[in-house]
Tab-separated table of N, CA and C in Angstrom:
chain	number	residue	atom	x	y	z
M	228	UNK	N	-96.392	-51.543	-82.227
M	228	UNK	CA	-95.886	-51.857	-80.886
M	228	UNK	C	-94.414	-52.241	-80.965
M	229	UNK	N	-94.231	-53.009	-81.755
M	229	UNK	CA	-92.952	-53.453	-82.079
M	229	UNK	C	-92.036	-52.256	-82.673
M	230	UNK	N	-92.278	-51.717	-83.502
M	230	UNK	CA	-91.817	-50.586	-83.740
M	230	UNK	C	-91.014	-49.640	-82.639
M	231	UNK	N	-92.269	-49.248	-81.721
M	231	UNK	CA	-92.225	-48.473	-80.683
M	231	UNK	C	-90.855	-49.092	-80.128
M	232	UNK	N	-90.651	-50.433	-79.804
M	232	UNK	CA	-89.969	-51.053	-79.020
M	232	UNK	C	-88.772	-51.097	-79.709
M	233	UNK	N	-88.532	-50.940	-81.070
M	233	UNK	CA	-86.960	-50.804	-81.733
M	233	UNK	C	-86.978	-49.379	-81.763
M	234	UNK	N	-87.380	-48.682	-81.410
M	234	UNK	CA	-87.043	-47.437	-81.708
M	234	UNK	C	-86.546	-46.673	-79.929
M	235	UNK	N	-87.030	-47.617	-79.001
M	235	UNK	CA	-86.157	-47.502	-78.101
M	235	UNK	C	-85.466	-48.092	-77.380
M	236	UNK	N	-85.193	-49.516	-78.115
M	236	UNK	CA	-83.510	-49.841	-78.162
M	236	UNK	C	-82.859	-49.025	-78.684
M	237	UNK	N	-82.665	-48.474	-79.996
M	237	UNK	CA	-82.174	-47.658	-80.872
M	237	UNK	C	-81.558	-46.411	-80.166
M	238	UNK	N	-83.050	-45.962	-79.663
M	238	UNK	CA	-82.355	-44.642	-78.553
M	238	UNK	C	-81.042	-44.789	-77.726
M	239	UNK	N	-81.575	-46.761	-76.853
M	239	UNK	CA	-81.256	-46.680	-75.504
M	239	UNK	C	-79.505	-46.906	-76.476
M	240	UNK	N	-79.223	-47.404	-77.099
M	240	UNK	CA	-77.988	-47.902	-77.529
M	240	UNK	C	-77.117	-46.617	-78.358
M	241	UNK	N	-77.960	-45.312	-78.983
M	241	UNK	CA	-77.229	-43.930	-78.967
M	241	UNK	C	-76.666	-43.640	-78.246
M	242	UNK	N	-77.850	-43.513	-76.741
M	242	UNK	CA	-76.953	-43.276	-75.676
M	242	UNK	C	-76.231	-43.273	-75.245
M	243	UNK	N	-75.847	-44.956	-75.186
M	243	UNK	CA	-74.309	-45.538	-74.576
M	243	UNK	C	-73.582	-45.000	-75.879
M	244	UNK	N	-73.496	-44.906	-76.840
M	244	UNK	CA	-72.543	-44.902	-77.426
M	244	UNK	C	-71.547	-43.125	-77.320
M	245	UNK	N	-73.269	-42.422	-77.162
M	245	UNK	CA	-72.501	-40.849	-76.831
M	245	UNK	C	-72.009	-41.474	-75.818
M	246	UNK	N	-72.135	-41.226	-74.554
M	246	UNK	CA	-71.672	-41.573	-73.348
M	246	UNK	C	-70.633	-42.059	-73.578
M	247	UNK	N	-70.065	-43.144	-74.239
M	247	UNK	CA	-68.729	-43.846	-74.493
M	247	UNK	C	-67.609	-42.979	-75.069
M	248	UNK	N	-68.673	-42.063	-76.029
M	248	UNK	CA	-67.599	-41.165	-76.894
M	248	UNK	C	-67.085	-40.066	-76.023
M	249	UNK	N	-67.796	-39.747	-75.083
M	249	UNK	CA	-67.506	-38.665	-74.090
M	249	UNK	C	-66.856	-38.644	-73.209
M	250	UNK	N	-66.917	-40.194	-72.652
M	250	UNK	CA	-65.935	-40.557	-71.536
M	250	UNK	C	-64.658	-41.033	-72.534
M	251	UNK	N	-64.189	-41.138	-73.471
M	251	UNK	CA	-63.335	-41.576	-74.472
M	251	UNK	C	-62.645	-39.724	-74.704
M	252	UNK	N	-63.480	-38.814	-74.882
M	252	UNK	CA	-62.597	-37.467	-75.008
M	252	UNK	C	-62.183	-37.342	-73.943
M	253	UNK	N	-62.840	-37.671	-73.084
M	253	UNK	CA	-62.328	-36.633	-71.310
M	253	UNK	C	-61.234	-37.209	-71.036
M	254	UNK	N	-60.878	-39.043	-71.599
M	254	UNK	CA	-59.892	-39.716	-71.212
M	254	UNK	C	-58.500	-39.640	-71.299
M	255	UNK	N	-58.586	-38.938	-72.869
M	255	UNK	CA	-57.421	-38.613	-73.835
M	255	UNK	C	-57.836	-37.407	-73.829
């Protein structure tokens, strides 16, 4: 269960980070 549950923080925090990197190319 716990598992389950770090593995989608893990996801949820990839996410933002693509997202960051993407809005970071489009910026520059």
């Amino acid at each position: 269960m716990y598992i389950l549950l770090g593995l989608h923080l893990c996801f949820c925090f990839l996410a933002i980070d693509n997202i960051n990197i993407v809005k970071f190319h489009y910026h520059v």
